[in-house]
Amino acid sequence: MDTLEEDQDVKLQLASASLISDLHASLHPLLWEVCDSGERQLRKWIRNRDLSEIHSKLDAFQESPQLLDPHLEQFVCLLADSFLICLQTPLIQNSSISTQNLFIPVYKAISRLLYRFCKVRGEKIIVQLFSTEVRHIELLQSALEKWAPKRQSALLFTEEASPNVKELCWEWEEIYITMLWLSQLLLVPFDLASISSDTTSISQPDLLLPALPVGSPDLVTRIIPLAIHYLSTPGKEKDAAKYLLVRLSTRRDMLENSTTSTLINWAISQLRPNSNLSVHHILGVLSFLAGLLASSVGTGIMQDYLLSLFEASQVISSSATPLLKMINDLSVARKLILKIYCRIALISLQDQDNLSNFELVEGAIGHMLDSISDAATPVRLATSKALSIITSKLPPSMANEVVDDLLAAMKKNILWTALSESHGQSHTCSTQLLIDSTKFSKIPNERKVAFQIRGLSIKTSNYRKMDASRVNSLEWHGLIMTLSHLIYRRSIPPHNLSPVLAALQLGLTFEQTSTSGSSVGINVRDAACFGLWALARRYTTAELQGIVLEKNLETLDSTITTVTTLQQLASELATSATIDSVGNIRRGSSAALQELVGRHPDTVEKGIDLIQVIDYHSIALGARAIGEVALNASLLSDHYYTKILEGLLGWRGIRNSVISIRRVSANTIGEMVSFNQLKTPNLDTESV
């Protein structure tokens, strides 16, 4: 922690102007050259070294892709127009120039650059910049049929394959970009039957294809087999094929001629146990159904298929068939099934008069509650988001039941240790006199020291210490994240926020240590930061001030003196933002603190001074955050002093497993006590 931690996002922002200027200067000369006649023409070969340099410049924008937005249209249009020119010319035959791995054909370079833009900025944004001229449909579809390799052509996948044949075959980048572009072109507002299409017989992959309705447009009969073929592949082509099929299925003319219903019935039939199907084929079908459900919310397209799709998803989740069990063991499949359950519930809630729909909703919620402790983080994140979306659409009584179930799950395996055996008895700890030292000796050392330093009086009968060593940290992460999403959507009424806020406070200080000594509570604290940020953003000052916090938290201020809810949250966020050992948690707490102070003015003591001290960038370096920022924050108020000192005396400070953190925490405690002794000359520091 004592080593320098570079602020990558700041460095990128400073260097972005130079990187974008280099892209402008190098992208056009990379693709185009001036021939002897003075005319510009598209190059046939691109140096791999030049392409790699542009890739490295684009990869630098991974963490802040929005910096590319002002120039994105110019870059993508240049590449897309060049790609169309490549499709209108014969593909380059194999040449000795490419066998040295120094050059690649220009169409491969263009497709790789377009994919790189999709990877950095997102395919949904990039595809909107592609041309939407209808005349490109036939060009793209014909190129896909001609140059994309077919699975039944074993020659293309063997070592004996001719180099000429291999060179003429597209790789996955070209297929991905072409199908993505086709999915955008299918937004044309008129019937596909009115688009002229090449009726030449094209050999299609040997797959079990749906029997399309009689009279289907020629273009549709050509698109669907290829899309289904690439839906079964393990690469990125699967995503583009899914977009293409979903876009085709939601068209009005496809609904009218029963093509959509044919595809839906075919997809559901593929989910039944069948040893002849591959895992990737099932995953592709699941992704298609999940995408179609998402696109059909509010349209009624999937209303008649909800029950059969729900039952098919249940079979995959619980089947003992080797193939389906293998699929359910994949986190990708479990995430897709969660998305299917979520959309089924949302569509069912559109018709709340139908009681059978509530059975589907309850079944979906039950599955999500079981998946909230999934071992895969993407599955837990998808579960929390889906459950919060469904809860926001439920009637208030059912929504309250879901929240109660979440809070009840958090209470499992938690041990509470009372700090005093006799209830209703006050213990006064001061610098001059310690009353009832026998009872006071039962208080943990870090709290005893904090009490003695401040000369505070505490009624320990109302105080309990939480022991979370036996709880499931993965389940807590899912629960805290779900509650945070519920708060973000304002799905919890203000009068029910007290137990939820108590849970978030517990999550902010959650920590477990694995058998190897590593921390396993970071994701829980990160989820709590998001929840507190959302709380400050979504609820008014009057609503938050009306919350009565539960007295079951590991905190000093709520038991010593009466403080407002916002002040207590500010104190805890200030502590987490300054002394947490993880940089992302410090920054998340700082962001939540700034949101709290900014949206609820005049409710936090010295709030403006506090967020100026705990600046987002000043806490990037852990040693500085504990040694300098925490000290400066503690001098602003007794609230911050007590909470920060309490934290430094616990697992985030001198009891941390990292020696450098213990060292800087000890130095900070000494400086805090020294500064406080200047204000209180009679302070007894021997207890420290």
XYZ file of C-alpha atoms in Angstrom:
688
model
C 0.000 0.000 0.000
C 2.968 2.315 0.606
C 3.981 2.104 -3.045
C 2.784 4.720 -5.504
C -0.618 3.953 -7.048
C -0.968 5.662 -10.408
C -4.272 7.314 -11.217
C -4.941 5.717 -14.583
C -8.138 7.577 -15.427
C -6.489 10.962 -14.894
C -3.534 9.946 -17.036
C -5.861 8.780 -19.812
C -7.820 12.020 -19.771
C -4.613 13.993 -20.162
C -3.316 11.753 -22.949
C -6.627 11.328 -24.800
C -6.155 14.373 -27.039
C -2.825 13.060 -28.275
C -4.188 9.527 -28.796
C -7.197 10.744 -30.778
C -4.979 12.980 -32.884
C -2.789 9.969 -33.672
C -5.866 7.950 -34.683
C -6.986 10.700 -37.058
C -3.521 10.885 -38.572
C -2.938 7.141 -38.983
C -6.321 5.539 -39.721
C -6.909 6.939 -43.215
C -3.339 6.338 -44.516
C -3.552 2.817 -43.110
C -6.435 1.931 -45.452
C -5.974 4.206 -48.448
C -3.060 5.005 -50.719
C -2.430 7.346 -53.637
C -1.674 5.490 -56.873
C 0.588 6.715 -59.687
C -2.320 8.442 -61.431
C -2.955 10.554 -58.352
C -6.230 8.845 -57.460
C -6.912 7.340 -54.061
C -7.475 3.627 -53.878
C -8.025 1.125 -51.103
C -4.945 -0.848 -50.134
C -4.938 -4.603 -50.582
C -2.570 -5.442 -47.747
C -2.033 -3.932 -44.292
C 1.067 -4.294 -42.169
C 0.354 -6.177 -38.957
C 2.634 -3.835 -37.057
C 0.652 -0.749 -38.109
C -2.619 -2.441 -37.192
C -1.297 -3.407 -33.761
C -0.309 0.187 -33.049
C -3.870 1.383 -33.697
C -5.225 -1.463 -31.559
C -3.054 -0.367 -28.651
C -4.280 3.224 -28.979
C -7.918 2.075 -28.934
C -7.342 -0.253 -25.988
C -6.184 2.728 -23.942
C -9.792 3.991 -23.949
C -11.221 0.841 -22.342
C -11.841 2.495 -18.960
C -13.144 5.810 -20.361
C -14.650 5.010 -23.792
C -16.845 8.132 -23.752
C -13.751 10.162 -24.650
C -14.074 8.712 -28.168
C -17.660 9.879 -28.704
C -16.982 13.216 -30.475
C -14.861 11.414 -33.085
C -16.582 8.033 -33.185
C -18.807 8.683 -36.193
C -15.880 9.772 -38.357
C -13.820 6.706 -37.479
C -16.623 4.156 -37.888
C -17.981 5.623 -41.137
C -14.513 5.524 -42.694
C -14.117 1.862 -41.775
C -17.668 0.904 -42.806
C -17.398 2.566 -46.216
C -14.060 0.862 -46.819
C -15.556 -2.492 -45.822
C -18.355 -2.084 -48.388
C -15.779 -1.413 -51.091
C -13.985 -4.619 -50.113
C -17.200 -6.605 -50.504
C -17.678 -5.297 -54.029
C -14.229 -6.531 -55.152
C -12.950 -10.115 -55.341
C -11.269 -11.410 -52.222
C -7.495 -11.464 -52.300
C -5.992 -14.779 -53.287
C -3.343 -16.354 -51.120
C 0.075 -14.821 -51.590
C 3.530 -15.446 -50.245
C 3.408 -11.956 -48.777
C 0.966 -13.145 -46.113
C 2.791 -16.333 -45.192
C 5.397 -14.327 -43.306
C 2.716 -12.978 -40.917
C 3.783 -9.461 -41.775
C 0.693 -8.445 -43.763
C -3.018 -9.221 -43.681
C -5.740 -8.471 -46.264
C -7.375 -5.095 -45.865
C -10.870 -6.527 -45.267
C -9.557 -8.513 -42.308
C -7.874 -5.410 -40.907
C -11.068 -3.365 -41.275
C -13.225 -5.984 -39.570
C -10.747 -6.278 -36.699
C -10.746 -2.507 -36.234
C -14.546 -2.385 -36.273
C -14.685 -5.163 -33.709
C -12.160 -3.285 -31.569
C -14.441 -0.248 -31.596
C -17.352 -2.509 -30.600
C -15.297 -3.948 -27.781
C -14.225 -0.548 -26.441
C -17.405 1.500 -26.915
C -20.089 -1.168 -27.143
C -21.694 -2.859 -30.118
C -25.079 -1.211 -29.528
C -23.519 2.216 -30.052
C -21.266 1.287 -32.967
C -24.018 -0.425 -34.967
C -26.062 2.790 -34.953
C -23.293 4.446 -36.971
C -23.479 1.908 -39.804
C -25.199 2.863 -43.051
C -28.912 1.992 -43.185
C -29.309 1.999 -46.968
C -31.468 -0.934 -48.055
C -29.270 -1.688 -51.063
C -26.575 -2.972 -48.708
C -28.730 -5.888 -47.491
C -28.171 -8.020 -50.581
C -24.466 -7.173 -50.674
C -23.880 -8.180 -47.048
C -26.058 -11.295 -47.224
C -24.417 -12.542 -50.429
C -20.941 -11.990 -49.017
C -21.869 -13.874 -45.861
C -23.173 -16.843 -47.859
C -20.189 -16.884 -50.182
C -17.212 -16.334 -47.916
C -18.255 -17.475 -44.451
C -17.097 -21.062 -43.748
C -19.771 -23.722 -43.351
C -19.570 -26.265 -40.574
C -20.261 -29.170 -42.905
C -17.221 -28.290 -45.011
C -14.642 -30.328 -43.126
C -11.926 -29.244 -45.535
C -11.821 -25.819 -43.937
C -11.056 -27.242 -40.504
C -8.308 -29.739 -41.282
C -4.589 -29.370 -41.644
C -4.842 -30.680 -45.214
C -6.962 -27.715 -46.264
C -5.551 -25.774 -49.159
C -3.943 -22.434 -48.199
C -5.905 -20.798 -51.017
C -9.175 -22.062 -49.569
C -8.234 -20.992 -46.057
C -7.289 -17.537 -47.266
C -10.612 -17.078 -49.041
C -12.621 -17.894 -45.916
C -13.766 -15.204 -43.565
C -12.696 -15.280 -39.962
C -15.028 -14.603 -37.065
C -14.479 -10.824 -37.050
C -15.824 -10.414 -40.604
C -18.814 -12.652 -39.850
C -19.564 -10.802 -36.622
C -19.480 -7.345 -38.223
C -21.547 -8.434 -41.237
C -24.307 -10.032 -39.173
C -24.347 -7.089 -36.786
C -24.770 -4.753 -39.738
C -27.555 -6.918 -41.178
C -29.427 -6.739 -37.875
C -29.385 -2.949 -38.151
C -30.574 -3.015 -41.762
C -33.584 -5.146 -40.801
C -35.078 -2.032 -39.205
C -36.362 -1.003 -42.637
C -40.012 0.096 -42.253
C -41.416 -1.842 -45.226
C -42.005 -5.555 -45.814
C -38.984 -7.723 -46.557
C -40.955 -9.324 -49.407
C -40.619 -6.063 -51.327
C -36.812 -6.314 -51.294
C -35.404 -8.112 -54.306
C -33.242 -11.057 -53.345
C -31.002 -13.489 -55.147
C -32.962 -16.739 -55.496
C -29.925 -18.793 -56.440
C -29.793 -21.978 -54.422
C -27.254 -21.628 -51.644
C -26.015 -24.684 -49.778
C -26.986 -24.246 -46.131
C -25.508 -25.854 -43.019
C -26.889 -29.262 -42.167
C -28.876 -28.354 -39.060
C -32.341 -29.161 -37.770
C -33.986 -25.977 -39.026
C -37.551 -24.793 -38.418
C -40.022 -25.336 -41.239
C -40.732 -21.785 -42.366
C -44.242 -20.846 -43.516
C -45.062 -21.227 -47.187
C -44.508 -18.007 -49.079
C -41.818 -16.635 -46.778
C -39.716 -13.922 -48.458
C -36.602 -15.204 -50.192
C -34.442 -12.943 -48.044
C -35.854 -14.502 -44.880
C -35.267 -18.050 -46.107
C -31.624 -17.112 -46.664
C -31.048 -15.201 -43.418
C -32.579 -17.625 -40.912
C -30.469 -20.742 -41.722
C -27.224 -18.773 -41.529
C -28.276 -17.037 -38.313
C -29.213 -20.338 -36.670
C -25.941 -21.838 -37.834
C -23.858 -19.135 -36.155
C -26.130 -19.165 -33.116
C -24.530 -22.526 -32.317
C -20.917 -21.357 -32.534
C -18.781 -20.715 -29.446
C -17.457 -17.323 -30.589
C -18.739 -13.764 -30.808
C -20.687 -14.652 -33.940
C -23.293 -16.064 -31.543
C -24.092 -12.554 -30.252
C -24.511 -11.097 -33.729
C -26.692 -14.037 -34.794
C -28.875 -13.489 -31.727
C -29.355 -9.808 -32.577
C -30.208 -10.753 -36.158
C -32.836 -13.340 -35.197
C -34.392 -11.121 -32.517
C -34.616 -8.184 -34.893
C -36.183 -10.413 -37.552
C -38.690 -11.978 -35.134
C -40.025 -8.643 -33.876
C -40.838 -7.292 -37.340
C -44.529 -6.726 -38.103
C -44.486 -8.676 -41.372
C -42.811 -11.654 -39.662
C -45.537 -11.644 -37.015
C -48.251 -11.608 -39.651
C -46.902 -14.512 -41.725
C -46.242 -16.691 -38.613
C -42.459 -16.685 -39.018
C -42.069 -15.379 -35.463
C -44.244 -18.104 -33.928
C -42.354 -20.719 -35.943
C -39.019 -19.527 -34.569
C -40.329 -19.378 -30.988
C -41.774 -22.902 -31.091
C -38.578 -24.193 -32.661
C -36.430 -22.541 -29.973
C -38.512 -23.940 -27.103
C -38.363 -27.412 -28.637
C -34.562 -27.229 -28.645
C -34.519 -26.881 -24.837
C -35.947 -30.343 -24.280
C -33.457 -33.084 -23.311
C -31.717 -34.196 -26.466
C -28.247 -35.709 -26.478
C -27.779 -34.853 -30.147
C -27.523 -31.118 -29.455
C -24.345 -29.360 -28.423
C -23.868 -27.165 -25.375
C -23.177 -24.118 -27.533
C -26.382 -24.704 -29.476
C -28.435 -24.686 -26.259
C -26.650 -21.541 -25.058
C -27.389 -19.840 -28.359
C -31.070 -20.748 -28.167
C -31.253 -19.450 -24.581
C -29.651 -16.164 -25.608
C -32.128 -15.812 -28.490
C -35.122 -16.417 -26.217
C -33.795 -14.028 -23.567
C -33.251 -11.333 -26.187
C -36.678 -11.882 -27.728
C -38.361 -11.658 -24.314
C -36.526 -8.417 -23.573
C -37.578 -6.905 -26.896
C -41.200 -8.031 -26.577
C -42.024 -6.523 -23.169
C -45.134 -4.430 -23.699
C -45.926 -5.900 -27.120
C -47.691 -9.175 -26.294
C -45.540 -11.199 -28.707
C -44.516 -13.750 -26.063
C -47.716 -13.772 -23.995
C -48.880 -17.175 -25.290
C -45.502 -18.842 -24.751
C -44.733 -17.846 -21.137
C -45.861 -21.070 -19.483
C -44.066 -23.416 -21.893
C -40.915 -21.306 -21.706
C -41.095 -21.218 -17.900
C -41.408 -25.004 -17.749
C -38.545 -25.487 -20.210
C -36.314 -23.243 -18.081
C -37.251 -25.218 -14.969
C -36.252 -28.436 -16.707
C -32.785 -27.062 -17.455
C -32.356 -25.828 -13.868
C -33.367 -29.105 -12.220
C -32.783 -31.856 -14.791
C -30.393 -34.701 -14.042
C -29.783 -35.319 -17.748
C -26.008 -35.154 -18.384
C -26.320 -32.529 -21.111
C -28.707 -30.248 -19.215
C -26.783 -30.706 -15.972
C -23.615 -29.695 -17.785
C -25.387 -26.615 -19.136
C -26.740 -25.643 -15.716
C -23.218 -25.865 -14.309
C -22.191 -23.025 -16.637
C -22.541 -19.552 -15.137
C -23.383 -18.165 -18.597
C -26.389 -20.486 -18.848
C -27.580 -19.683 -15.318
C -27.383 -15.965 -16.108
C -29.410 -16.427 -19.311
C -32.052 -18.438 -17.442
C -32.288 -15.649 -14.865
C -32.912 -13.144 -17.639
C -35.633 -15.391 -19.044
C -37.307 -15.663 -15.627
C -37.112 -11.893 -15.175
C -38.778 -11.128 -18.505
C -41.428 -13.796 -17.950
C -42.318 -12.144 -14.638
C -42.417 -8.652 -16.148
C -44.668 -9.734 -19.017
C -46.916 -11.627 -16.584
C -47.298 -8.542 -14.384
C -48.762 -6.633 -17.317
C -51.965 -8.644 -16.837
C -52.430 -8.736 -13.065
C -56.072 -9.822 -13.367
C -54.932 -13.283 -14.442
C -54.164 -15.273 -11.271
C -52.108 -17.844 -13.174
C -49.657 -15.092 -14.059
C -48.891 -14.548 -10.366
C -47.848 -18.194 -10.116
C -45.230 -17.535 -12.777
C -44.115 -14.398 -10.931
C -43.804 -16.245 -7.620
C -41.877 -19.039 -9.290
C -39.484 -16.554 -10.889
C -38.927 -14.729 -7.590
C -38.320 -18.019 -5.794
C -35.685 -19.021 -8.331
C -33.958 -15.648 -7.947
C -33.907 -15.854 -4.159
C -32.204 -19.233 -4.522
C -29.672 -17.782 -6.983
C -28.762 -14.752 -4.901
C -25.869 -16.656 -3.308
C -24.576 -18.124 -6.569
C -20.838 -18.736 -6.669
C -20.447 -16.715 -9.897
C -20.375 -12.942 -9.472
C -22.072 -12.199 -12.851
C -24.978 -14.434 -11.831
C -25.373 -12.660 -8.478
C -25.282 -9.264 -10.176
C -27.883 -10.361 -12.728
C -30.032 -11.787 -9.928
C -29.944 -8.605 -7.854
C -30.812 -6.416 -10.815
C -33.600 -8.710 -12.040
C -35.116 -9.097 -8.580
C -35.132 -5.340 -8.024
C -36.813 -4.743 -11.401
C -39.547 -7.273 -10.640
C -40.080 -5.944 -7.110
C -40.518 -2.415 -8.431
C -43.464 -3.662 -10.539
C -45.163 -5.662 -7.760
C -48.095 -4.461 -5.650
C -46.873 -2.817 -2.392
C -47.826 -5.769 -0.186
C -45.908 -8.284 -2.309
C -42.937 -5.921 -2.637
C -42.739 -5.631 1.158
C -42.705 -9.416 1.437
C -39.727 -9.625 -0.923
C -37.822 -7.016 1.107
C -38.643 -8.864 4.339
C -37.315 -12.102 2.841
C -34.076 -10.359 1.896
C -33.630 -8.893 5.375
C -34.463 -12.228 7.014
C -31.819 -13.948 4.894
C -29.218 -11.479 6.191
C -29.925 -12.489 9.790
C -28.944 -16.104 9.209
C -25.749 -17.247 10.970
C -25.127 -13.819 12.544
C -23.969 -13.903 16.158
C -24.615 -10.884 18.388
C -22.461 -10.413 21.472
C -23.872 -8.200 24.223
C -21.333 -5.946 25.916
C -23.075 -5.988 29.292
C -24.879 -8.739 31.137
C -27.040 -6.415 33.256
C -29.538 -4.395 31.281
C -30.345 -0.805 31.960
C -27.030 -0.037 33.704
C -24.869 2.881 32.624
C -21.087 2.796 32.598
C -19.241 6.085 32.584
C -15.694 6.113 31.232
C -13.654 9.260 31.737
C -10.058 10.330 31.823
C -10.178 10.808 35.615
C -12.338 7.929 36.836
C -13.440 4.553 35.499
C -16.695 3.437 37.140
C -17.431 -0.295 37.419
C -14.190 -1.457 35.828
C -15.269 -5.098 36.000
C -18.162 -4.569 33.615
C -16.164 -2.161 31.477
C -13.419 -4.745 30.973
C -15.843 -6.756 28.818
C -15.887 -4.027 26.171
C -13.517 -4.712 23.234
C -10.202 -2.929 23.582
C -10.631 -0.680 20.554
C -13.904 0.694 21.935
C -12.554 1.023 25.482
C -9.684 3.150 24.234
C -12.016 5.309 22.170
C -14.248 5.870 25.189
C -11.329 6.789 27.446
C -9.792 9.164 24.941
C -12.977 11.128 24.476
C -14.207 10.998 28.078
C -17.597 9.705 26.902
C -20.496 8.166 28.790
C -22.085 5.096 27.193
C -25.008 2.914 28.140
C -23.631 -0.484 27.150
C -26.854 -2.385 27.776
C -28.133 -1.212 24.377
C -24.944 -2.105 22.519
C -24.231 -5.365 20.677
C -21.269 -6.438 18.604
C -21.828 -8.362 15.358
C -19.847 -11.498 14.580
C -20.148 -12.262 10.848
C -17.557 -15.013 10.704
C -20.163 -17.686 9.943
C -22.212 -15.916 7.294
C -21.954 -16.621 3.579
C -20.137 -13.632 2.083
C -21.409 -14.454 -1.412
C -25.000 -14.413 -0.188
C -24.412 -11.132 1.625
C -23.039 -9.603 -1.551
C -26.144 -10.633 -3.467
C -28.481 -9.432 -0.709
C -26.789 -6.049 -0.255
C -26.644 -5.524 -4.023
C -30.352 -6.348 -4.349
C -31.296 -3.924 -1.576
C -29.114 -1.287 -3.231
C -30.861 -1.743 -6.572
C -34.233 -1.519 -4.815
C -33.180 1.783 -3.267
C -31.881 3.019 -6.611
C -35.308 2.359 -8.144
C -37.004 3.856 -5.062
C -38.945 0.627 -4.634
C -38.786 0.807 -0.825
C -41.150 3.303 0.854
C -39.419 5.816 3.173
C -41.182 4.447 6.266
C -39.648 0.993 5.605
C -36.081 2.217 5.131
C -34.869 1.774 8.712
C -34.005 -1.974 8.586
C -32.666 -1.624 5.045
C -30.381 1.217 6.083
C -29.221 -0.860 9.039
C -28.305 -3.654 6.626
C -26.327 -1.254 4.421
C -24.423 0.028 7.448
C -23.501 -3.520 8.370
C -22.392 -4.139 4.803
C -20.162 -1.058 4.828
C -18.078 -2.543 7.666
C -18.332 -6.191 6.588
C -15.097 -8.164 6.588
C -14.199 -11.830 6.500
C -10.849 -13.544 6.250
C -10.392 -16.721 4.248
C -8.341 -19.676 5.419
C -5.440 -18.361 3.341
C -5.600 -14.973 5.065
C -7.063 -12.972 2.172
C -10.060 -10.657 2.485
C -13.391 -11.914 1.125
C -15.618 -9.004 2.119
C -14.611 -6.399 -0.453
C -17.556 -6.960 -2.796
C -20.018 -6.621 0.101
C -18.605 -3.234 1.101
C -18.618 -2.133 -2.541
C -22.314 -3.027 -2.852
C -23.049 -1.090 0.353
C -21.327 1.996 -1.092
C -23.614 1.804 -4.109
C -26.652 1.472 -1.860
C -25.761 4.501 0.270
C -25.021 6.534 -2.846
C -28.435 5.589 -4.250
C -30.079 6.383 -0.907
C -28.698 9.922 -0.910
C -29.714 10.362 -4.538
C -33.262 8.967 -4.557
C -34.762 10.154 -1.261
C -35.418 13.661 0.033
C -33.870 15.215 3.120
C -37.134 15.086 5.062
C -37.591 11.393 4.255
C -34.090 10.478 5.399
C -34.227 12.599 8.544
C -37.408 10.795 9.545
C -35.658 7.401 9.655
C -35.111 5.983 13.146
C -32.019 3.814 12.992
C -32.059 0.445 14.692
C -29.793 0.096 17.724
C -28.150 -3.124 16.651
C -25.189 -1.702 14.782
C -21.542 -1.701 15.636
C -21.338 2.037 16.154
C -20.529 4.572 18.812
C -22.432 7.710 17.898
C -25.916 6.144 17.909
C -25.495 4.953 21.501
C -23.648 7.876 22.996
C -25.619 10.850 21.831
C -28.543 11.629 19.607
C -27.418 12.413 16.074
C -29.383 12.701 12.880
C -29.483 9.866 10.400
C -27.637 11.866 7.755
C -24.908 12.851 10.213
C -24.368 9.251 11.236
C -24.184 8.141 7.599
C -21.699 10.925 6.860
C -19.484 9.827 9.760
C -19.451 6.206 8.623
C -18.819 7.108 4.983
C -15.994 9.442 6.013
C -14.418 6.602 7.974
C -14.710 4.128 5.116
C -13.437 6.690 2.585
C -10.263 7.345 4.559
C -9.139 4.128 6.246
C -10.479 1.247 4.137
C -7.570 -0.728 2.711
C -9.162 -1.108 -0.760
C -8.949 1.842 -3.142
C -12.278 1.151 -4.857
C -14.088 1.123 -1.499
C -12.487 4.412 -0.491
C -13.558 5.997 -3.754
C -17.042 4.522 -3.598
C -17.507 5.844 -0.068
C -16.167 9.245 -1.126
C -18.647 9.391 -4.020
C -21.524 8.455 -1.694
C -20.384 11.084 0.825
C -20.270 13.804 -1.830
C -23.762 12.809 -2.991
C -25.007 12.936 0.596
C -23.568 16.374 1.345
C -24.470 17.845 -2.042
C -28.111 16.706 -2.166
C -28.867 17.326 1.511
C -27.270 20.674 2.395
C -26.960 21.939 5.982
C -27.589 18.486 7.443
C -23.989 17.324 7.926
C -21.622 19.096 10.281
C -18.999 20.954 8.243
C -20.111 19.005 5.187
C -18.439 21.228 2.593
C -15.142 21.160 4.480
C -15.452 17.398 4.843
C -15.824 16.636 1.132
C -13.010 19.061 0.348
C -10.734 17.103 2.675
C -11.954 13.669 1.525
C -11.512 14.426 -2.141
C -12.011 11.664 -4.704
C -8.407 11.936 -5.889
C -6.741 12.586 -2.522
C -7.710 9.143 -1.221
C -6.326 7.217 -4.218
C -3.110 6.432 -2.335
C -3.851 4.340 0.742
C -0.949 5.605 2.833
C -1.983 9.201 2.229
C -5.648 8.452 2.914
C -4.914 7.033 6.378
C -1.939 9.171 7.313
C -3.122 12.566 6.065
C -6.757 12.642 4.931
C -8.120 10.701 7.926
C -6.238 12.969 10.321
C -7.540 16.154 8.693
C -11.106 14.809 8.638
C -10.974 13.860 12.323
C -10.121 17.445 13.279
C -13.359 18.794 11.787
C -15.776 17.332 14.354
C -16.033 14.952 17.289
C -18.345 12.775 15.188
C -15.621 12.116 12.615
C -12.903 11.860 15.263
C -14.711 9.125 17.186
C -15.654 7.051 14.146
C -12.242 7.293 12.482
C -10.423 6.468 15.718
C -12.740 3.541 16.306
C -11.998 2.272 12.809
C -8.244 2.669 13.192
C -8.342 0.585 16.371
C -10.160 -2.229 14.533
C -9.555 -4.497 11.545
C -9.177 -1.571 9.141
C -6.283 -0.145 11.160
C -3.873 -1.610 13.687
C -5.521 -5.052 13.506
C -5.108 -5.323 9.741
C -3.149 -8.262 8.359
C -0.937 -5.975 6.234
C 2.014 -4.631 8.172
C 2.234 -1.359 6.246
C -1.407 -0.560 7.101
C -0.794 -1.317 10.775
C 2.237 0.953 10.775
C 0.578 3.983 9.183
C -2.557 3.448 11.312
C -0.505 3.501 14.500
C 1.192 6.721 13.412
C -2.174 8.310 12.642
C -3.619 7.322 16.033
C -0.651 8.952 17.748
C -1.087 12.169 15.788
C -4.857 12.230 16.398
C -4.393 11.833 20.147
C -1.616 14.424 20.137
C -3.764 17.003 18.334
C -6.692 16.274 20.630
C -4.489 16.658 23.728
C -3.713 20.196 22.666
C -7.432 20.930 22.886
C -7.853 18.883 26.123
C -4.689 19.319 28.263
C -5.897 16.933 31.017
C -6.319 14.046 28.574
C -4.943 10.730 29.821
C -3.218 8.931 26.953
C -1.776 5.977 28.880
C -4.678 3.777 27.776
C -3.624 4.130 24.145
